[in-house]
Amino acid sequence: MKSTTLYSIIILLIAGIFTTSCSSTKTNEFPDNTCVDFATFVSTSDNGSVFTLRKNGDSPLITLTAPVKIDVSQLKPGTRVLIRYLPSGGQAPYESGPITLYGVGFIFTGDVDPEPLETIESWKSDEIKLMTMTRSGEYLDIWAQGNYATQAIKFSLVADEATLNDEYPQLYLVFESDNGFGFPHQLYASFTLNNVWNLSTCKGVTIHYHDDNGYETQTFNKTVN
């Protein structure tokens, strides 16, 4: 199994990631109507930075531009992130346009790797408290809570390889804590579904995860045109 990239979750501005000068405004004070969304960091230049996102499902792709230049040695184009922002061009939320960018958060990312079911079942999978799990285009976006002391060892999405050609491939969300008696922490992830979702036989996917009630499932269906 490929290792999932692990980043610290940072909801406030990341020190040093913006190469322009920072405002003297305290970064832990935001307007009440700011938005927080999963997004893709597309590009950056002296003219600003570009992010894209979908509100949900197969809704239109939204392009947001922020008047900051981002240090690409710390954040690579194409990376999925969380952004905290406010539309600044007179547009409504979830319409393309300029934004005031208040923060960027690094998150868990990765593809859906196929594995034998017996391998998946052999991994330790600690409980999570699932807050939201939504699909936005080719991504499965997850906000959950898990207990750990210093960091999560693993938070990834894998597929039972025997089900890949089924109408509903079976996917498993795996969370491994460094200490199950640690403190609750927020877990944010955006996994790329393409290598499963785009199969001609696929009509949707079923996600398995472990919470305090045992093992639960959630199914996402493809939109029928």
Coordinates of C-alpha atoms in Angstrom, one line a residue:
M1 CA 0.0 0.0 0.0
K2 CA 1.3 3.5 -0.8
S3 CA 1.7 5.7 2.2
T4 CA -0.7 8.5 2.6
T5 CA 0.8 11.9 2.8
L6 CA 0.4 13.3 6.3
Y7 CA 0.4 17.0 7.0
S8 CA -0.4 18.9 10.2
I9 CA -3.8 20.5 10.1
I10 CA -3.5 24.3 10.1
I11 CA -6.6 26.4 9.9
L12 CA -4.9 29.7 10.5
L13 CA -2.4 31.2 8.0
I14 CA 0.6 29.0 7.6
A15 CA 3.7 31.0 8.7
G16 CA 5.9 31.6 5.7
I17 CA 3.6 30.0 3.0
F18 CA 2.6 33.4 1.7
T19 CA 5.5 35.3 0.2
T20 CA 3.8 38.6 0.3
S21 CA 3.8 40.6 3.5
C22 CA 1.2 39.7 6.2
S23 CA -1.4 42.1 7.5
S24 CA -1.1 43.3 11.1
T25 CA -4.6 42.0 11.7
K26 CA -4.6 39.0 14.1
T27 CA -4.9 35.8 12.1
N28 CA -7.2 34.2 14.7
E29 CA -10.0 36.7 14.1
F30 CA -12.2 36.1 11.1
P31 CA -15.5 37.6 10.0
D32 CA -18.4 35.5 11.0
N33 CA -19.4 34.8 7.4
T34 CA -16.1 33.2 6.2
C35 CA -16.3 30.0 4.3
V36 CA -14.2 26.9 4.9
D37 CA -14.0 24.4 2.0
F38 CA -12.0 21.6 0.6
A39 CA -10.2 22.9 -2.6
T40 CA -7.4 22.3 -5.0
F41 CA -4.5 24.6 -5.1
V42 CA -4.0 25.2 -8.9
S43 CA -1.3 27.8 -9.4
T44 CA 0.4 30.9 -8.2
S45 CA 2.2 33.9 -9.7
D46 CA 3.0 37.5 -8.9
N47 CA -0.6 38.2 -9.9
G48 CA -2.0 35.9 -7.2
S49 CA -3.1 32.3 -6.5
V50 CA -5.8 30.1 -8.0
F51 CA -8.0 27.5 -6.2
T52 CA -10.8 25.4 -7.6
L53 CA -13.6 23.6 -5.8
R54 CA -17.1 22.1 -6.2
K55 CA -19.8 22.9 -3.7
N56 CA -20.9 19.2 -3.8
G57 CA -21.3 16.2 -6.1
D58 CA -21.1 17.2 -9.8
S59 CA -21.9 20.8 -9.3
P60 CA -20.0 23.3 -11.5
L61 CA -16.3 23.8 -10.9
I62 CA -15.7 27.1 -9.1
T63 CA -12.5 29.1 -9.6
L64 CA -11.3 31.4 -6.8
T65 CA -8.4 33.9 -7.1
A66 CA -6.6 35.3 -4.1
P67 CA -4.1 38.3 -4.3
V68 CA -1.3 36.4 -2.6
K69 CA 1.7 34.5 -3.9
I70 CA 2.2 31.1 -2.4
D71 CA 5.6 29.4 -1.8
V72 CA 5.4 26.3 -4.0
S73 CA 8.3 24.7 -2.1
Q74 CA 5.8 24.3 0.7
L75 CA 2.6 23.8 -1.2
K76 CA 2.7 22.1 -4.6
P77 CA 0.2 22.9 -7.3
G78 CA -2.4 20.2 -7.6
T79 CA -2.5 19.6 -3.8
R80 CA -5.9 19.3 -2.0
V81 CA -6.2 21.7 1.0
L82 CA -8.7 23.4 3.2
I83 CA -9.1 27.1 2.7
R84 CA -10.8 29.7 4.8
Y85 CA -11.9 32.7 2.7
L86 CA -14.5 35.3 2.0
P87 CA -15.8 36.3 -1.5
S88 CA -14.5 39.8 -2.2
G89 CA -15.7 40.6 -5.7
G90 CA -19.4 41.0 -4.9
Q91 CA -20.2 37.4 -5.9
A92 CA -22.2 35.1 -3.7
P93 CA -20.6 32.1 -2.0
Y94 CA -19.9 29.3 -4.4
E95 CA -19.6 31.5 -7.4
S96 CA -16.2 32.0 -9.2
G97 CA -14.4 35.2 -8.4
P98 CA -11.8 36.9 -6.2
I99 CA -11.5 36.1 -2.5
T100 CA -9.8 37.3 0.6
L101 CA -7.8 34.3 1.7
Y102 CA -7.5 33.9 5.5
G103 CA -5.9 30.5 5.8
V104 CA -4.8 27.3 4.2
G105 CA -4.8 23.9 5.9
F106 CA -2.8 20.9 4.9
I107 CA -4.8 17.7 5.0
F108 CA -4.5 13.9 4.3
T109 CA -4.6 13.2 0.6
G110 CA -4.1 10.1 -1.6
D111 CA -5.6 7.8 -4.2
V112 CA -7.7 4.8 -3.5
D113 CA -5.3 1.9 -3.6
P114 CA -6.6 -1.7 -4.1
E115 CA -5.7 -4.3 -1.5
P116 CA -6.9 -7.8 -0.7
L117 CA -9.7 -7.8 1.8
E118 CA -7.7 -10.0 4.2
T119 CA -4.9 -7.4 4.2
I120 CA -7.3 -4.6 4.9
E121 CA -8.9 -6.6 7.8
S122 CA -5.5 -7.3 9.2
W123 CA -4.8 -3.6 9.7
K124 CA -5.6 -1.9 13.0
S125 CA -8.5 0.4 12.4
D126 CA -9.4 2.7 15.3
E127 CA -12.7 4.4 15.9
I128 CA -13.5 7.8 14.4
K129 CA -16.4 10.1 14.9
L130 CA -17.5 11.0 11.4
M131 CA -18.6 14.6 11.1
T132 CA -19.1 14.9 7.3
M133 CA -18.3 12.7 4.3
T134 CA -19.2 14.2 0.9
R135 CA -18.2 13.8 -2.7
S136 CA -17.1 16.8 -4.7
G137 CA -16.4 15.8 -8.3
E138 CA -13.5 13.2 -8.3
Y139 CA -12.8 13.7 -4.6
L140 CA -14.2 12.2 -1.4
D141 CA -13.9 14.9 1.3
I142 CA -13.9 13.8 4.9
W143 CA -14.1 15.6 8.2
A144 CA -13.8 13.3 11.2
Q145 CA -12.5 13.2 14.8
G146 CA -10.1 10.7 16.1
N147 CA -8.1 10.2 19.3
Y148 CA -4.3 10.3 19.2
A149 CA -1.4 11.5 21.3
T150 CA 1.0 13.1 18.8
Q151 CA -0.2 12.2 15.3
A152 CA -2.3 9.8 13.4
I153 CA -0.2 7.0 12.0
K154 CA -2.6 6.3 9.1
F155 CA -5.7 7.9 7.6
S156 CA -6.3 6.4 4.2
L157 CA -8.9 5.0 1.8
V158 CA -8.4 1.6 0.2
A159 CA -10.5 -0.6 -2.0
D160 CA -11.2 -4.3 -1.7
E161 CA -9.6 -5.4 -5.0
A162 CA -12.0 -8.3 -5.5
T163 CA -14.9 -5.8 -5.8
L164 CA -13.3 -3.4 -8.3
N165 CA -15.4 -4.7 -11.2
D166 CA -18.6 -4.7 -9.2
E167 CA -21.3 -2.1 -9.7
Y168 CA -20.5 -0.8 -6.2
P169 CA -16.8 -1.3 -5.3
Q170 CA -16.3 -1.6 -1.5
L171 CA -13.9 1.0 0.0
Y172 CA -12.5 1.1 3.5
L173 CA -11.6 4.2 5.5
V174 CA -8.6 3.2 7.7
F175 CA -7.6 5.3 10.7
E176 CA -4.7 4.2 12.9
S177 CA -3.9 6.2 16.1
D178 CA -0.5 6.3 17.9
N179 CA -2.5 6.0 21.1
G180 CA -6.2 5.2 21.3
F181 CA -6.3 6.9 24.7
G182 CA -5.0 10.2 23.3
F183 CA -7.0 13.4 23.0
P184 CA -9.6 14.0 20.3
H185 CA -8.2 15.7 17.2
Q186 CA -9.8 16.8 13.9
L187 CA -9.0 14.8 10.8
Y188 CA -9.5 16.3 7.4
A189 CA -8.9 14.3 4.2
S190 CA -9.6 14.5 0.5
F191 CA -9.1 11.3 -1.4
T192 CA -9.0 11.0 -5.2
L193 CA -11.7 8.5 -6.4
N194 CA -10.8 8.5 -10.1
N195 CA -9.2 5.0 -10.4
V196 CA -12.4 3.5 -9.0
W197 CA -15.2 6.0 -9.9
N198 CA -14.2 6.1 -13.6
L199 CA -14.4 2.3 -14.1
S200 CA -17.1 1.6 -16.8
T201 CA -18.7 -1.0 -14.5
C202 CA -19.0 1.4 -11.5
K203 CA -22.4 2.8 -10.5
G204 CA -21.2 4.2 -7.2
V205 CA -19.1 3.3 -4.2
T206 CA -19.8 2.1 -0.7
I207 CA -17.5 3.4 2.1
H208 CA -16.9 1.3 5.2
Y209 CA -15.7 3.0 8.4
H210 CA -15.3 2.2 12.1
D211 CA -17.1 4.4 14.7
D212 CA -18.3 3.8 18.3
N213 CA -21.3 1.8 17.0
G214 CA -19.1 -0.6 15.2
Y215 CA -18.7 -0.7 11.4
E216 CA -20.9 1.6 9.4
T217 CA -21.3 2.2 5.7
Q218 CA -22.2 5.1 3.4
T219 CA -23.0 4.7 -0.3
F220 CA -22.4 7.3 -3.1
N221 CA -24.3 6.8 -6.3
K222 CA -23.2 8.1 -9.7
T223 CA -25.5 10.8 -11.2
V224 CA -27.7 9.3 -13.9
N225 CA -27.8 11.7 -16.9

